[in-house]
Short mmCIF file of C-alpha atoms in Angstrom, two decimals:
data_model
loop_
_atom_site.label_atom_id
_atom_site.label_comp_id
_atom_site.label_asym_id
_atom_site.label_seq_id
_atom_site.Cartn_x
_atom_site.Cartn_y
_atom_site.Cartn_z
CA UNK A 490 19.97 -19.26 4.27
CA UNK A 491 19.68 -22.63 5.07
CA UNK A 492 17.30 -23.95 7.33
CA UNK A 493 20.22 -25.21 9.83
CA UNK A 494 22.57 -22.62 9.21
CA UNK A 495 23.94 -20.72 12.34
CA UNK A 496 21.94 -17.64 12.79
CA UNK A 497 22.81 -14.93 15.40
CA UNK A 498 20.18 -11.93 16.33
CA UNK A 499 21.32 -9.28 18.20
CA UNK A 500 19.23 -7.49 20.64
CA UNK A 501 16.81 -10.62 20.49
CA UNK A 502 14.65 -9.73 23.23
CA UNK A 503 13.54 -6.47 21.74
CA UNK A 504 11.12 -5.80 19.91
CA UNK A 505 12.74 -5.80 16.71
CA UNK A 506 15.22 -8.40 17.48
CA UNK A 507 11.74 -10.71 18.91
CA UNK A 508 10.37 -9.75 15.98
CA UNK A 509 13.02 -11.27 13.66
CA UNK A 510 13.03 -14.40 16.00
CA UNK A 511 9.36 -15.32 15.71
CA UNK A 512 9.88 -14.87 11.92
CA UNK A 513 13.00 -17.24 11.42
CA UNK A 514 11.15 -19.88 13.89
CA UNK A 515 8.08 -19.83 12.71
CA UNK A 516 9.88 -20.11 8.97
CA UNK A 517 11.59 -23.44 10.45
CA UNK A 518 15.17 -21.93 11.67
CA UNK A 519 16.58 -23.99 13.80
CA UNK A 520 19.86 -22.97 14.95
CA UNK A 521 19.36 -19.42 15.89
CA UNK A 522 21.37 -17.70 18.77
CA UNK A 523 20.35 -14.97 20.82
CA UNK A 524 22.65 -13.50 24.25
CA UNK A 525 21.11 -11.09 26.89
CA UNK A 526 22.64 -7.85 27.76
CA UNK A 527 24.20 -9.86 31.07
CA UNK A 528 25.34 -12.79 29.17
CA UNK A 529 26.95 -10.42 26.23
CA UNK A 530 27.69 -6.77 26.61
CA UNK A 531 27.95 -5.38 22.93
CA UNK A 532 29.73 -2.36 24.10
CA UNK A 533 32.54 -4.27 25.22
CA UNK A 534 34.78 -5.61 22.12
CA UNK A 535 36.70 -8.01 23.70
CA UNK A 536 33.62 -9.63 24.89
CA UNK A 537 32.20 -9.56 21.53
CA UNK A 538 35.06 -10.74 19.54
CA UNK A 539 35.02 -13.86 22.33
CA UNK A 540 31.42 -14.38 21.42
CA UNK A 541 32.26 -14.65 17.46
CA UNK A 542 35.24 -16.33 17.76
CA UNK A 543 33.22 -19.49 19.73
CA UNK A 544 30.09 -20.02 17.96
CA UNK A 545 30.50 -18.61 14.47
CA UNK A 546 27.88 -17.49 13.52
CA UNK A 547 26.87 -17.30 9.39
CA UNK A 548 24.27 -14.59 9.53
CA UNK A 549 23.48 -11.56 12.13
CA UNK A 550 20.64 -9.23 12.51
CA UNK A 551 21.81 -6.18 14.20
CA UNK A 552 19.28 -5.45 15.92
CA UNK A 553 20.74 -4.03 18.99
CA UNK A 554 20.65 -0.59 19.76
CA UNK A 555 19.95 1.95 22.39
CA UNK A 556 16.30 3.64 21.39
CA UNK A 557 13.86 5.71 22.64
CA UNK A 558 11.60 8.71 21.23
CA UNK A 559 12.00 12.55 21.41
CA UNK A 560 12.24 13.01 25.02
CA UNK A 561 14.69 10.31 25.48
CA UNK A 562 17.25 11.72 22.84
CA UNK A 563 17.13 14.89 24.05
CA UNK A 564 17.92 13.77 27.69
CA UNK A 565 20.67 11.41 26.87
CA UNK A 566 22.47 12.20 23.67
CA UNK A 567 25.84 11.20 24.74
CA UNK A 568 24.64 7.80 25.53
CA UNK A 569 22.38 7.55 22.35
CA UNK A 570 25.52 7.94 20.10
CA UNK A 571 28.13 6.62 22.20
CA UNK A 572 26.54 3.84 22.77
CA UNK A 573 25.04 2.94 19.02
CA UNK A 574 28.68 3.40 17.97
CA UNK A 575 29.85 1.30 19.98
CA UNK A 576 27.71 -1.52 19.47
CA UNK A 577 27.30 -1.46 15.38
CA UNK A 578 31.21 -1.14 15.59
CA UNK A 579 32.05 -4.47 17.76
CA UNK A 580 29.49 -6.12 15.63
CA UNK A 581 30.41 -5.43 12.25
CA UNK A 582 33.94 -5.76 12.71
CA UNK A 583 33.71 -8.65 14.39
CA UNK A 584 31.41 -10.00 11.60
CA UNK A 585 34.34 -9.54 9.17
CA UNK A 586 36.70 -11.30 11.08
CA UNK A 587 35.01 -13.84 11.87
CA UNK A 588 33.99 -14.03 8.03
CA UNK A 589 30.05 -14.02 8.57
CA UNK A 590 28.62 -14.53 5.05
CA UNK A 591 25.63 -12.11 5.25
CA UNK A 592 25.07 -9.40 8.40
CA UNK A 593 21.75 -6.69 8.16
CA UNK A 594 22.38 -3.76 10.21
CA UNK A 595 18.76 -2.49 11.28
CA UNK A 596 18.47 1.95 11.61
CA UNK A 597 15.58 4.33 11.92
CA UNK A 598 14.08 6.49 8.99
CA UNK A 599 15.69 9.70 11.33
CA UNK A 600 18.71 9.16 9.65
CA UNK A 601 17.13 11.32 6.66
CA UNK A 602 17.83 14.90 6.06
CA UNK A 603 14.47 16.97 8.58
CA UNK A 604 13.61 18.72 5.15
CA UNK A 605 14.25 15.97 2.74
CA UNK A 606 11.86 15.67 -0.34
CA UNK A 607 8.85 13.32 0.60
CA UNK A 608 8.35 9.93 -0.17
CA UNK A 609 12.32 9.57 1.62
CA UNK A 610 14.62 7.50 -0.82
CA UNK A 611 17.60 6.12 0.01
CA UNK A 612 20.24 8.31 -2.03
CA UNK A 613 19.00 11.35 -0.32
CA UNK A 614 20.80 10.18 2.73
CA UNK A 615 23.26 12.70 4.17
CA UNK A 616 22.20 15.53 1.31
CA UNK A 617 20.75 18.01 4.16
CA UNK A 618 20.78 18.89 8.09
CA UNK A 619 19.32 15.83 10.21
CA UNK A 620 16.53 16.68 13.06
CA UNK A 621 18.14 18.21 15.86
CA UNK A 622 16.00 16.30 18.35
CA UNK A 623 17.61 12.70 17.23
CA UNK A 624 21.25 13.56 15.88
CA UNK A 625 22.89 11.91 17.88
CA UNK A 626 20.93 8.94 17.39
CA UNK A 627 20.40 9.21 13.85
CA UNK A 628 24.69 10.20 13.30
CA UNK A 629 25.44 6.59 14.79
CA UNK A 630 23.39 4.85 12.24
CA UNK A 631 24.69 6.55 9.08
CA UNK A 632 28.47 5.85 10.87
CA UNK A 633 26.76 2.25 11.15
CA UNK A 634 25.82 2.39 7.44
CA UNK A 635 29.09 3.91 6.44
CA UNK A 636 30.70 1.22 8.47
CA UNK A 637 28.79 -1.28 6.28
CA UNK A 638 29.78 0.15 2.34
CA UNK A 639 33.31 0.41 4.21
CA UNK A 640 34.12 -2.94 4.48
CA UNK A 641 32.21 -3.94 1.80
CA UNK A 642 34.40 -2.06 -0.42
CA UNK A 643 37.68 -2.77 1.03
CA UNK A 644 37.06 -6.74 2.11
CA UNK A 645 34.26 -7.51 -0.30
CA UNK A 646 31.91 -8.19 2.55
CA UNK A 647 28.19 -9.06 2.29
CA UNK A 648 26.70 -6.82 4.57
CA UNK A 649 23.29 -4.65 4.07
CA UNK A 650 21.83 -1.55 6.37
CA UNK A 651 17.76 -1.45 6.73
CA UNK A 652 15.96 1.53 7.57
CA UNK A 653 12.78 1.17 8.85
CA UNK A 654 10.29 3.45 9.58
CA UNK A 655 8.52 4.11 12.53
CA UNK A 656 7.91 0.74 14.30
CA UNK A 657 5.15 -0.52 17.15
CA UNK A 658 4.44 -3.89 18.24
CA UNK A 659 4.89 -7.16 20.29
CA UNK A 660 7.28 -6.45 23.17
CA UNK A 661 7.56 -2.70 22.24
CA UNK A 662 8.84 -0.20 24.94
CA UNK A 663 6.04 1.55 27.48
CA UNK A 664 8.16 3.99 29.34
CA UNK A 665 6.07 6.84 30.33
CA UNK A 666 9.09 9.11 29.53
CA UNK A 667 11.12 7.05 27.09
CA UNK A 668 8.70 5.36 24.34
CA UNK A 669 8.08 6.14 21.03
CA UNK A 670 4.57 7.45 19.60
CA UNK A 671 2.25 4.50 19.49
CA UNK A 672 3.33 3.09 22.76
CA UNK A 673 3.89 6.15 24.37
CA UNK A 674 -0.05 7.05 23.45
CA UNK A 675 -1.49 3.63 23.92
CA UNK A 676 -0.40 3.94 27.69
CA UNK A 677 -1.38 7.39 28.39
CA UNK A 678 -4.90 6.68 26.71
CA UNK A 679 -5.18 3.23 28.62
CA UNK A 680 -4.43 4.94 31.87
CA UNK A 681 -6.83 7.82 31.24
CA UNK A 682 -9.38 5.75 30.19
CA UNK A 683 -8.89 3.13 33.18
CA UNK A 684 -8.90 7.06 35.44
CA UNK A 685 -11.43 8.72 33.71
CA UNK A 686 -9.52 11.29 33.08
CA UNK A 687 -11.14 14.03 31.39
CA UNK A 688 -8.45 14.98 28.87
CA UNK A 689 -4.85 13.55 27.86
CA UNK A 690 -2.24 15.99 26.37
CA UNK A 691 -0.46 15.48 23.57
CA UNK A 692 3.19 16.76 22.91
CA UNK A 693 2.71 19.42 19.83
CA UNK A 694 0.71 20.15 17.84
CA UNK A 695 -0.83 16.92 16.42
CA UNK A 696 -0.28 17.90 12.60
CA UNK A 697 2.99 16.08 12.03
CA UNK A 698 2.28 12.91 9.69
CA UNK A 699 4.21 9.76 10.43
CA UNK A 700 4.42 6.25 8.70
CA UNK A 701 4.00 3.48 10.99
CA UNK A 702 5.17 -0.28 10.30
CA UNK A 703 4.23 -3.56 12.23
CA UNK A 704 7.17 -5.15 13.97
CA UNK A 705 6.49 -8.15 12.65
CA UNK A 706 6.17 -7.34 9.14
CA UNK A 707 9.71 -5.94 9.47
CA UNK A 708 10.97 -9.64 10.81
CA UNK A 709 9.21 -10.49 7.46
CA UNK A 710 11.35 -8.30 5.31
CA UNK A 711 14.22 -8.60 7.32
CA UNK A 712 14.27 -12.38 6.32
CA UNK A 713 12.77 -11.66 2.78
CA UNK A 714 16.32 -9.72 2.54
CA UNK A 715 18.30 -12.22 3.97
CA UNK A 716 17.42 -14.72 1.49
CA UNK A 717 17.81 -12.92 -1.74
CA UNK A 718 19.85 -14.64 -4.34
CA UNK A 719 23.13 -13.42 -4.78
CA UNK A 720 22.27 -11.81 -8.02
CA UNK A 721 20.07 -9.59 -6.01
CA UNK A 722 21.81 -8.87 -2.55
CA UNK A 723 25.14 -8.40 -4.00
CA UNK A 724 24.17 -5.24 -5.71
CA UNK A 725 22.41 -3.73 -2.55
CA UNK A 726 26.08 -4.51 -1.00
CA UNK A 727 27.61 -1.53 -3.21
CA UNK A 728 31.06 -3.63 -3.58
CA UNK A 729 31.96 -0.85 -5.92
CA UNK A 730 33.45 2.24 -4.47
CA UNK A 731 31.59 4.27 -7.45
CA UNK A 732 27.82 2.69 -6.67
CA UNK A 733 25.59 5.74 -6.06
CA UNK A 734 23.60 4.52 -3.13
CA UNK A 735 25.31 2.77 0.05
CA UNK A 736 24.41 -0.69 0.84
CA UNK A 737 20.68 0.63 2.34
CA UNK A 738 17.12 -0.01 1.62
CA UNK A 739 14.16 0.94 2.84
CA UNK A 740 11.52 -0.70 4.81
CA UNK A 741 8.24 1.35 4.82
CA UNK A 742 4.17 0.65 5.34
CA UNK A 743 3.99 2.94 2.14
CA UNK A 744 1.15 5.86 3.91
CA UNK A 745 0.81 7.98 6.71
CA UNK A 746 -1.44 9.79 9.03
CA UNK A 747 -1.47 12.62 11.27
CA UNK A 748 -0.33 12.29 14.96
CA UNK A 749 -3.69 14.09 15.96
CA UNK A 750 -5.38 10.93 13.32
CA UNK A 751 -3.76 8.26 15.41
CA UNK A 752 -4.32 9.72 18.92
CA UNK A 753 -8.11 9.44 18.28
CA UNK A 754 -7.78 6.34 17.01
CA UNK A 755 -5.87 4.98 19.88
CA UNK A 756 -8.32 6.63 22.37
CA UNK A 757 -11.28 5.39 20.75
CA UNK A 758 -9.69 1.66 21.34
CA UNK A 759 -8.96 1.96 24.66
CA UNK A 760 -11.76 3.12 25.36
CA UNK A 761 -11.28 6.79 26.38
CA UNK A 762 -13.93 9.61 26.36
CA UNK A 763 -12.22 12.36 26.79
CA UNK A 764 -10.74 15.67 25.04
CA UNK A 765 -7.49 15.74 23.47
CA UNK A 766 -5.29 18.14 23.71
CA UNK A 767 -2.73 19.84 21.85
CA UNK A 768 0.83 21.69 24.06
CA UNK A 769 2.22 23.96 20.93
CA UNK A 770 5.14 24.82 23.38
CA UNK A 771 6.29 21.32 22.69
CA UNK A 772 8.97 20.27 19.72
CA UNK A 773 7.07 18.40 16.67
CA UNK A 774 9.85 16.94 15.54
CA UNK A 775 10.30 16.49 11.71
CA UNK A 776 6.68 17.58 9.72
CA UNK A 777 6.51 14.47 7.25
CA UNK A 778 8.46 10.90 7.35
CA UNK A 779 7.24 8.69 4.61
CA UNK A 780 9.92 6.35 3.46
CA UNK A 781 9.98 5.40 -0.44
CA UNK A 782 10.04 1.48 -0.79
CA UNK A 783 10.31 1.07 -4.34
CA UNK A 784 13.47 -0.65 -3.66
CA UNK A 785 12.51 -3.59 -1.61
CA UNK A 786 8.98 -4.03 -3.58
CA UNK A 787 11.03 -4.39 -6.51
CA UNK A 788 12.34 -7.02 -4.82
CA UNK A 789 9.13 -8.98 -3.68
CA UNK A 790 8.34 -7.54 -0.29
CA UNK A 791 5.01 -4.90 1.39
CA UNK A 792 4.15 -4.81 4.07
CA UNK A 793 0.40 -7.13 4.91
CA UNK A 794 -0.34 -5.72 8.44
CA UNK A 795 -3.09 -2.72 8.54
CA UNK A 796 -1.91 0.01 11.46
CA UNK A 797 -5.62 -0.80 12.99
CA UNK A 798 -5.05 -4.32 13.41
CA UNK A 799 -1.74 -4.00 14.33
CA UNK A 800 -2.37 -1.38 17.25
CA UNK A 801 -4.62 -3.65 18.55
CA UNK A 802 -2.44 -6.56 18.24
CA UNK A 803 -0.03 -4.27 20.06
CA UNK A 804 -2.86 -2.52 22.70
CA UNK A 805 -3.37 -6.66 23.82
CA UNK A 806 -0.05 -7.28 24.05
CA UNK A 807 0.39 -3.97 26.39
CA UNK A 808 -2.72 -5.12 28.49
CA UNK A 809 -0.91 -8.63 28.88
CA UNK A 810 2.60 -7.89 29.53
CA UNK A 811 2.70 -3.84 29.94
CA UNK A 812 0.68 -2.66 32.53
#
Protein backbone atom coordinates (compact mmCIF):
# COMPACT_ATOMS: atom_id res chain seq x y z
CA UNK A 1 0.00 0.00 0.00
CA UNK A 2 1.20 3.21 -0.62
CA UNK A 3 1.83 5.62 1.88
CA UNK A 4 -1.00 8.08 0.36
CA UNK A 5 -3.24 5.60 -0.84
CA UNK A 6 -6.95 5.88 0.34
CA UNK A 7 -7.41 3.67 3.27
CA UNK A 8 -10.86 3.01 4.89
CA UNK A 9 -11.20 1.15 8.52
CA UNK A 10 -14.31 0.09 9.53
CA UNK A 11 -15.40 0.09 13.04
CA UNK A 12 -12.37 2.56 13.71
CA UNK A 13 -13.20 3.48 17.10
CA UNK A 14 -13.05 -0.03 18.44
CA UNK A 15 -10.68 -1.62 19.68
CA UNK A 16 -9.64 -3.52 16.82
CA UNK A 17 -10.48 -0.98 14.29
CA UNK A 18 -8.19 1.76 16.88
CA UNK A 19 -5.90 -0.72 16.86
CA UNK A 20 -5.36 -0.87 13.07
CA UNK A 21 -5.44 3.03 13.06
CA UNK A 22 -2.56 3.64 15.46
CA UNK A 23 -0.67 1.04 13.34
CA UNK A 24 -1.19 2.63 9.76
CA UNK A 25 -0.43 6.24 11.47
CA UNK A 26 2.20 5.54 13.32
CA UNK A 27 3.61 3.55 9.94
CA UNK A 28 3.13 7.11 8.10
CA UNK A 29 -0.55 6.56 6.45
CA UNK A 30 -1.85 9.47 5.64
CA UNK A 31 -5.07 9.28 4.00
CA UNK A 32 -6.99 6.96 6.17
CA UNK A 33 -10.86 7.24 6.66
CA UNK A 34 -12.78 6.25 9.49
CA UNK A 35 -17.08 7.04 9.92
CA UNK A 36 -18.91 6.66 13.33
CA UNK A 37 -21.89 4.54 13.76
CA UNK A 38 -24.06 8.09 13.43
CA UNK A 39 -22.21 9.33 10.52
CA UNK A 40 -22.41 5.67 8.67
CA UNK A 41 -24.78 2.93 9.62
CA UNK A 42 -23.21 -0.35 8.11
CA UNK A 43 -26.44 -2.13 8.40
CA UNK A 44 -28.02 0.04 6.04
CA UNK A 45 -26.81 -0.71 2.25
CA UNK A 46 -27.92 2.14 0.64
CA UNK A 47 -26.03 4.17 3.05
CA UNK A 48 -23.04 2.16 2.52
CA UNK A 49 -22.99 1.92 -1.15
CA UNK A 50 -23.33 6.08 -0.89
CA UNK A 51 -20.29 6.01 1.31
CA UNK A 52 -18.15 3.89 -1.41
CA UNK A 53 -19.42 5.40 -4.24
CA UNK A 54 -17.98 9.13 -2.84
CA UNK A 55 -14.67 8.56 -1.45
CA UNK A 56 -13.34 5.36 -2.98
CA UNK A 57 -11.62 3.92 -0.98
CA UNK A 58 -8.44 1.36 -2.17
CA UNK A 59 -8.16 -0.73 0.96
CA UNK A 60 -10.72 -1.65 3.98
CA UNK A 61 -10.27 -3.29 7.27
CA UNK A 62 -13.46 -4.77 8.30
CA UNK A 63 -13.34 -4.32 11.42
CA UNK A 64 -16.85 -3.69 12.31
CA UNK A 65 -18.86 -6.02 14.04
CA UNK A 66 -21.27 -6.53 16.83
CA UNK A 67 -19.14 -8.44 19.83
CA UNK A 68 -19.38 -9.36 23.13
CA UNK A 69 -18.45 -12.60 25.32
CA UNK A 70 -20.57 -15.59 26.51
CA UNK A 71 -23.23 -13.85 28.28
CA UNK A 72 -23.81 -11.42 25.59
CA UNK A 73 -24.35 -14.14 22.79
CA UNK A 74 -26.49 -15.99 24.66
CA UNK A 75 -28.80 -12.96 25.42
CA UNK A 76 -28.90 -11.56 21.98
CA UNK A 77 -28.32 -14.09 19.27
CA UNK A 78 -30.64 -12.69 16.79
CA UNK A 79 -28.85 -9.46 16.86
CA UNK A 80 -25.30 -11.10 16.98
CA UNK A 81 -25.98 -12.78 13.53
CA UNK A 82 -28.34 -10.49 12.03
CA UNK A 83 -26.44 -7.90 12.54
CA UNK A 84 -22.71 -9.36 11.53
CA UNK A 85 -24.50 -10.38 8.32
CA UNK A 86 -25.55 -7.51 7.62
CA UNK A 87 -22.62 -5.51 8.00
CA UNK A 88 -19.78 -7.95 6.32
CA UNK A 89 -22.46 -8.13 3.47
CA UNK A 90 -22.86 -4.17 2.65
CA UNK A 91 -19.16 -4.06 3.01
CA UNK A 92 -17.88 -6.61 0.87
CA UNK A 93 -20.21 -6.11 -1.81
CA UNK A 94 -19.82 -2.78 -1.86
CA UNK A 95 -15.99 -3.31 -1.94
CA UNK A 96 -16.46 -5.13 -5.27
CA UNK A 97 -18.34 -2.61 -6.83
CA UNK A 98 -16.64 -0.08 -6.05
CA UNK A 99 -13.47 -2.17 -7.22
CA UNK A 100 -11.38 -1.82 -3.86
CA UNK A 101 -8.01 -3.45 -4.66
CA UNK A 102 -7.40 -5.27 -1.33
CA UNK A 103 -10.30 -5.60 1.68
CA UNK A 104 -9.33 -7.91 5.18
CA UNK A 105 -12.37 -9.07 6.77
CA UNK A 106 -11.40 -9.44 10.62
CA UNK A 107 -13.45 -12.84 12.66
CA UNK A 108 -12.95 -14.56 15.96
CA UNK A 109 -11.14 -18.01 16.48
CA UNK A 110 -15.10 -19.24 17.56
CA UNK A 111 -15.64 -19.83 14.16
CA UNK A 112 -13.74 -23.32 14.71
CA UNK A 113 -15.42 -26.57 15.19
CA UNK A 114 -15.90 -26.73 19.85
CA UNK A 115 -13.97 -30.16 19.47
CA UNK A 116 -11.57 -29.35 16.76
CA UNK A 117 -7.98 -30.89 17.00
CA UNK A 118 -5.65 -28.41 18.96
CA UNK A 119 -3.30 -26.11 17.71
CA UNK A 120 -6.74 -24.81 15.35
CA UNK A 121 -5.65 -24.58 11.57
CA UNK A 122 -7.40 -23.01 9.13
CA UNK A 123 -8.73 -26.01 6.85
CA UNK A 124 -10.44 -27.45 9.79
CA UNK A 125 -12.96 -24.74 9.46
CA UNK A 126 -16.56 -25.96 9.17
CA UNK A 127 -15.36 -29.92 9.64
CA UNK A 128 -17.43 -30.23 13.11
CA UNK A 129 -20.36 -28.64 15.36
CA UNK A 130 -19.42 -24.91 16.42
CA UNK A 131 -19.91 -23.89 20.34
CA UNK A 132 -23.39 -23.51 21.03
CA UNK A 133 -22.79 -20.47 23.24
CA UNK A 134 -21.43 -18.23 20.09
CA UNK A 135 -23.21 -19.76 16.87
CA UNK A 136 -24.75 -17.27 15.97
CA UNK A 137 -21.87 -15.12 16.17
CA UNK A 138 -19.39 -17.42 14.93
CA UNK A 139 -22.15 -18.59 11.65
CA UNK A 140 -21.91 -14.80 10.47
CA UNK A 141 -18.22 -14.87 10.17
CA UNK A 142 -17.78 -18.11 8.21
CA UNK A 143 -20.94 -16.53 5.86
CA UNK A 144 -18.42 -13.43 6.02
CA UNK A 145 -15.53 -15.72 4.97
CA UNK A 146 -17.61 -17.57 2.47
CA UNK A 147 -18.67 -14.21 1.21
CA UNK A 148 -14.95 -13.46 0.71
CA UNK A 149 -13.70 -16.94 -1.50
CA UNK A 150 -17.19 -16.09 -3.25
CA UNK A 151 -16.33 -13.23 -4.98
CA UNK A 152 -12.98 -13.97 -5.18
CA UNK A 153 -13.78 -16.82 -7.31
CA UNK A 154 -16.40 -15.43 -9.43
CA UNK A 155 -14.90 -11.57 -9.88
CA UNK A 156 -11.28 -12.33 -9.16
CA UNK A 157 -11.33 -10.09 -6.15
CA UNK A 158 -8.47 -9.50 -3.67
CA UNK A 159 -10.04 -9.96 -0.54
CA UNK A 160 -8.60 -11.97 2.69
CA UNK A 161 -10.58 -13.12 6.12
CA UNK A 162 -8.34 -12.95 9.54
CA UNK A 163 -9.12 -14.84 12.47
CA UNK A 164 -7.82 -13.77 15.47
CA UNK A 165 -7.78 -15.16 18.63
CA UNK A 166 -8.88 -13.95 21.73
CA UNK A 167 -8.09 -10.17 21.84
CA UNK A 168 -7.63 -7.45 24.96
CA UNK A 169 -6.36 -4.08 24.80
CA UNK A 170 -6.45 -0.23 24.26
CA UNK A 171 -10.11 0.87 24.07
CA UNK A 172 -11.39 -2.72 24.78
CA UNK A 173 -15.05 -3.17 26.04
CA UNK A 174 -15.74 -3.07 30.14
CA UNK A 175 -19.35 -3.98 30.30
CA UNK A 176 -20.00 -5.68 33.48
CA UNK A 177 -22.39 -8.01 31.56
CA UNK A 178 -21.14 -7.80 27.99
CA UNK A 179 -17.12 -8.02 27.91
CA UNK A 180 -14.97 -10.60 27.03
CA UNK A 181 -12.48 -12.45 29.58
CA UNK A 182 -9.63 -10.11 30.25
CA UNK A 183 -11.75 -7.06 30.50
CA UNK A 184 -14.53 -8.60 31.99
CA UNK A 185 -11.91 -9.83 34.96
CA UNK A 186 -9.76 -6.77 35.06
CA UNK A 187 -12.99 -4.81 36.19
CA UNK A 188 -14.40 -7.19 38.58
CA UNK A 189 -10.83 -7.56 40.25
CA UNK A 190 -10.30 -3.65 40.15
CA UNK A 191 -13.63 -3.13 41.80
CA UNK A 192 -13.05 -5.80 44.44
CA UNK A 193 -9.87 -4.72 45.16
CA UNK A 194 -10.88 -0.85 45.29
CA UNK A 195 -14.11 -2.70 47.87
CA UNK A 196 -12.20 -5.03 49.61
CA UNK A 197 -14.15 -7.50 48.75
CA UNK A 198 -13.32 -10.70 50.19
CA UNK A 199 -13.80 -12.97 47.18
CA UNK A 200 -14.73 -12.45 43.32
CA UNK A 201 -16.51 -15.32 41.44
CA UNK A 202 -15.58 -16.57 38.46
CA UNK A 203 -18.00 -18.04 35.74
CA UNK A 204 -16.95 -21.99 35.57
CA UNK A 205 -14.77 -23.73 36.43
CA UNK A 206 -11.43 -21.93 35.74
CA UNK A 207 -9.77 -24.97 33.78
CA UNK A 208 -10.60 -23.87 30.25
CA UNK A 209 -7.22 -22.67 28.48
CA UNK A 210 -7.45 -19.71 26.16
CA UNK A 211 -4.87 -17.88 23.84
CA UNK A 212 -4.81 -14.29 24.29
CA UNK A 213 -3.37 -11.67 21.63
CA UNK A 214 -2.53 -7.87 22.11
CA UNK A 215 -4.74 -5.59 20.08
CA UNK A 216 -2.10 -3.93 18.86
CA UNK A 217 -0.03 -6.64 17.66
CA UNK A 218 -3.06 -7.62 15.56
CA UNK A 219 -3.02 -3.85 13.87
CA UNK A 220 0.61 -5.11 13.27
CA UNK A 221 -0.34 -8.17 11.33
CA UNK A 222 -3.26 -6.77 9.97
CA UNK A 223 -0.93 -4.30 8.04
CA UNK A 224 1.93 -6.95 7.73
CA UNK A 225 -0.99 -8.69 5.53
CA UNK A 226 -2.00 -5.85 3.77
CA UNK A 227 1.28 -5.28 2.30
CA UNK A 228 2.28 -8.63 1.06
CA UNK A 229 3.47 -8.80 -2.47
CA UNK A 230 1.16 -10.07 -4.81
CA UNK A 231 3.04 -13.27 -5.14
CA UNK A 232 2.10 -13.86 -1.60
CA UNK A 233 -1.52 -12.43 -0.99
CA UNK A 234 -2.87 -13.69 -4.15
CA UNK A 235 -2.62 -17.25 -3.07
CA UNK A 236 -4.23 -16.60 0.44
CA UNK A 237 -7.15 -15.09 -1.96
CA UNK A 238 -8.03 -18.82 -3.16
CA UNK A 239 -8.98 -17.37 -6.83
CA UNK A 240 -9.30 -21.00 -7.67
CA UNK A 241 -12.56 -22.67 -6.98
CA UNK A 242 -10.43 -26.04 -6.25
CA UNK A 243 -7.88 -24.27 -3.48
CA UNK A 244 -8.28 -26.35 -0.30
CA UNK A 245 -8.37 -23.62 2.26
CA UNK A 246 -10.66 -20.36 1.85
CA UNK A 247 -9.03 -17.09 1.67
CA UNK A 248 -8.28 -17.23 5.83
CA UNK A 249 -5.33 -17.11 8.04
CA UNK A 250 -4.72 -17.13 11.33
CA UNK A 251 -3.60 -14.61 13.76
CA UNK A 252 -2.51 -16.23 17.10
CA UNK A 253 -0.01 -15.33 20.30
CA UNK A 254 1.10 -19.05 19.71
CA UNK A 255 0.39 -20.35 23.89
CA UNK A 256 -2.15 -20.42 26.33
CA UNK A 257 -3.08 -20.50 29.92
CA UNK A 258 -5.78 -21.47 32.10
CA UNK A 259 -8.70 -19.05 32.91
CA UNK A 260 -8.08 -19.88 36.71
CA UNK A 261 -3.90 -18.85 35.57
CA UNK A 262 -5.02 -15.49 34.34
CA UNK A 263 -7.59 -14.60 37.06
CA UNK A 264 -4.70 -14.71 39.62
CA UNK A 265 -2.69 -12.95 37.59
CA UNK A 266 -5.09 -10.19 37.00
CA UNK A 267 -5.92 -10.04 40.77
CA UNK A 268 -2.49 -9.95 41.84
CA UNK A 269 -2.14 -6.61 39.50
CA UNK A 270 -4.85 -4.90 40.68
CA UNK A 271 -4.10 -5.40 43.66
CA UNK A 272 -6.73 -7.78 45.15
CA UNK A 273 -6.36 -10.04 48.26
CA UNK A 274 -8.95 -12.04 48.15
CA UNK A 275 -10.25 -15.76 47.34
CA UNK A 276 -11.29 -16.77 44.03
CA UNK A 277 -13.89 -18.60 43.31
CA UNK A 278 -15.06 -21.09 41.00
CA UNK A 279 -19.53 -21.32 39.99
CA UNK A 280 -19.42 -25.01 38.17
CA UNK A 281 -23.18 -24.30 37.41
CA UNK A 282 -21.86 -21.89 34.88
CA UNK A 283 -21.13 -22.80 30.91
CA UNK A 284 -17.15 -23.07 30.20
CA UNK A 285 -17.49 -22.58 26.92
CA UNK A 286 -15.11 -24.47 24.50
CA UNK A 287 -12.09 -26.48 26.75
CA UNK A 288 -8.99 -25.41 24.51
CA UNK A 289 -8.63 -22.48 21.72
CA UNK A 290 -5.11 -22.29 20.51
CA UNK A 291 -4.96 -21.10 16.96
CA UNK A 292 -2.07 -22.62 14.63
CA UNK A 293 -0.10 -19.65 12.96
CA UNK A 294 2.20 -21.41 10.84
CA UNK A 295 0.59 -19.65 8.05
CA UNK A 296 1.22 -16.06 8.74
CA UNK A 297 4.86 -16.82 10.38
CA UNK A 298 5.63 -18.27 7.17
CA UNK A 299 4.94 -15.16 6.01
CA UNK A 300 7.09 -12.88 8.38
CA UNK A 301 4.75 -12.04 11.21
CA UNK A 302 4.53 -13.16 15.64
CA UNK A 303 3.31 -11.65 17.67
CA UNK A 304 6.15 -9.24 20.18
CA UNK A 305 3.70 -8.30 23.03
CA UNK A 306 3.97 -10.65 26.35
CA UNK A 307 0.13 -11.15 27.88
CA UNK A 308 1.81 -9.55 31.26
CA UNK A 309 2.80 -6.47 29.72
CA UNK A 310 0.02 -6.21 27.69
CA UNK A 311 -2.66 -6.62 30.60
CA UNK A 312 -1.07 -3.99 32.17
CA UNK A 313 -0.89 -1.84 29.23
CA UNK A 314 -4.59 -2.65 29.09
CA UNK A 315 -5.32 -2.49 33.26
CA UNK A 316 -3.84 1.52 32.69
CA UNK A 317 -5.75 2.12 29.96
CA UNK A 318 -9.03 0.82 32.00
CA UNK A 319 -7.93 3.01 35.07
CA UNK A 320 -7.70 6.07 32.54
CA UNK A 321 -10.62 5.81 30.38
CA UNK A 322 -12.79 2.78 31.99
CA UNK A 323 -13.74 3.35 35.30
Amino acid sequence: MEKSAKIYIAGHRGMVGSAIWRELNASGYTNLIGQTHKELDLTDAHAVDRFFSEQRPQYVFLAAAKVGGIVANNTFPAEFITQNIQIQTNVIDAAYRHQVERLLFLGSSCIYPKLAPQPLKEEYLMTGPLEPTNRPYALAKIAGIEMCWSYNRQYKTKFLAAMPTNLYGIGDNYHPENSHVIPGLIRRFHQAAQSGSSSVTIWGTGTPRREFLFADDLGKACLHLMNLPAHDFLPLCAQDGNAEIPPLINIGYGQDVAISDLAREIGEMTGFTGTIEYDASKPDGTHRKLMDSTRIAELGWKATTELRIGIRVAYEDFKENHR
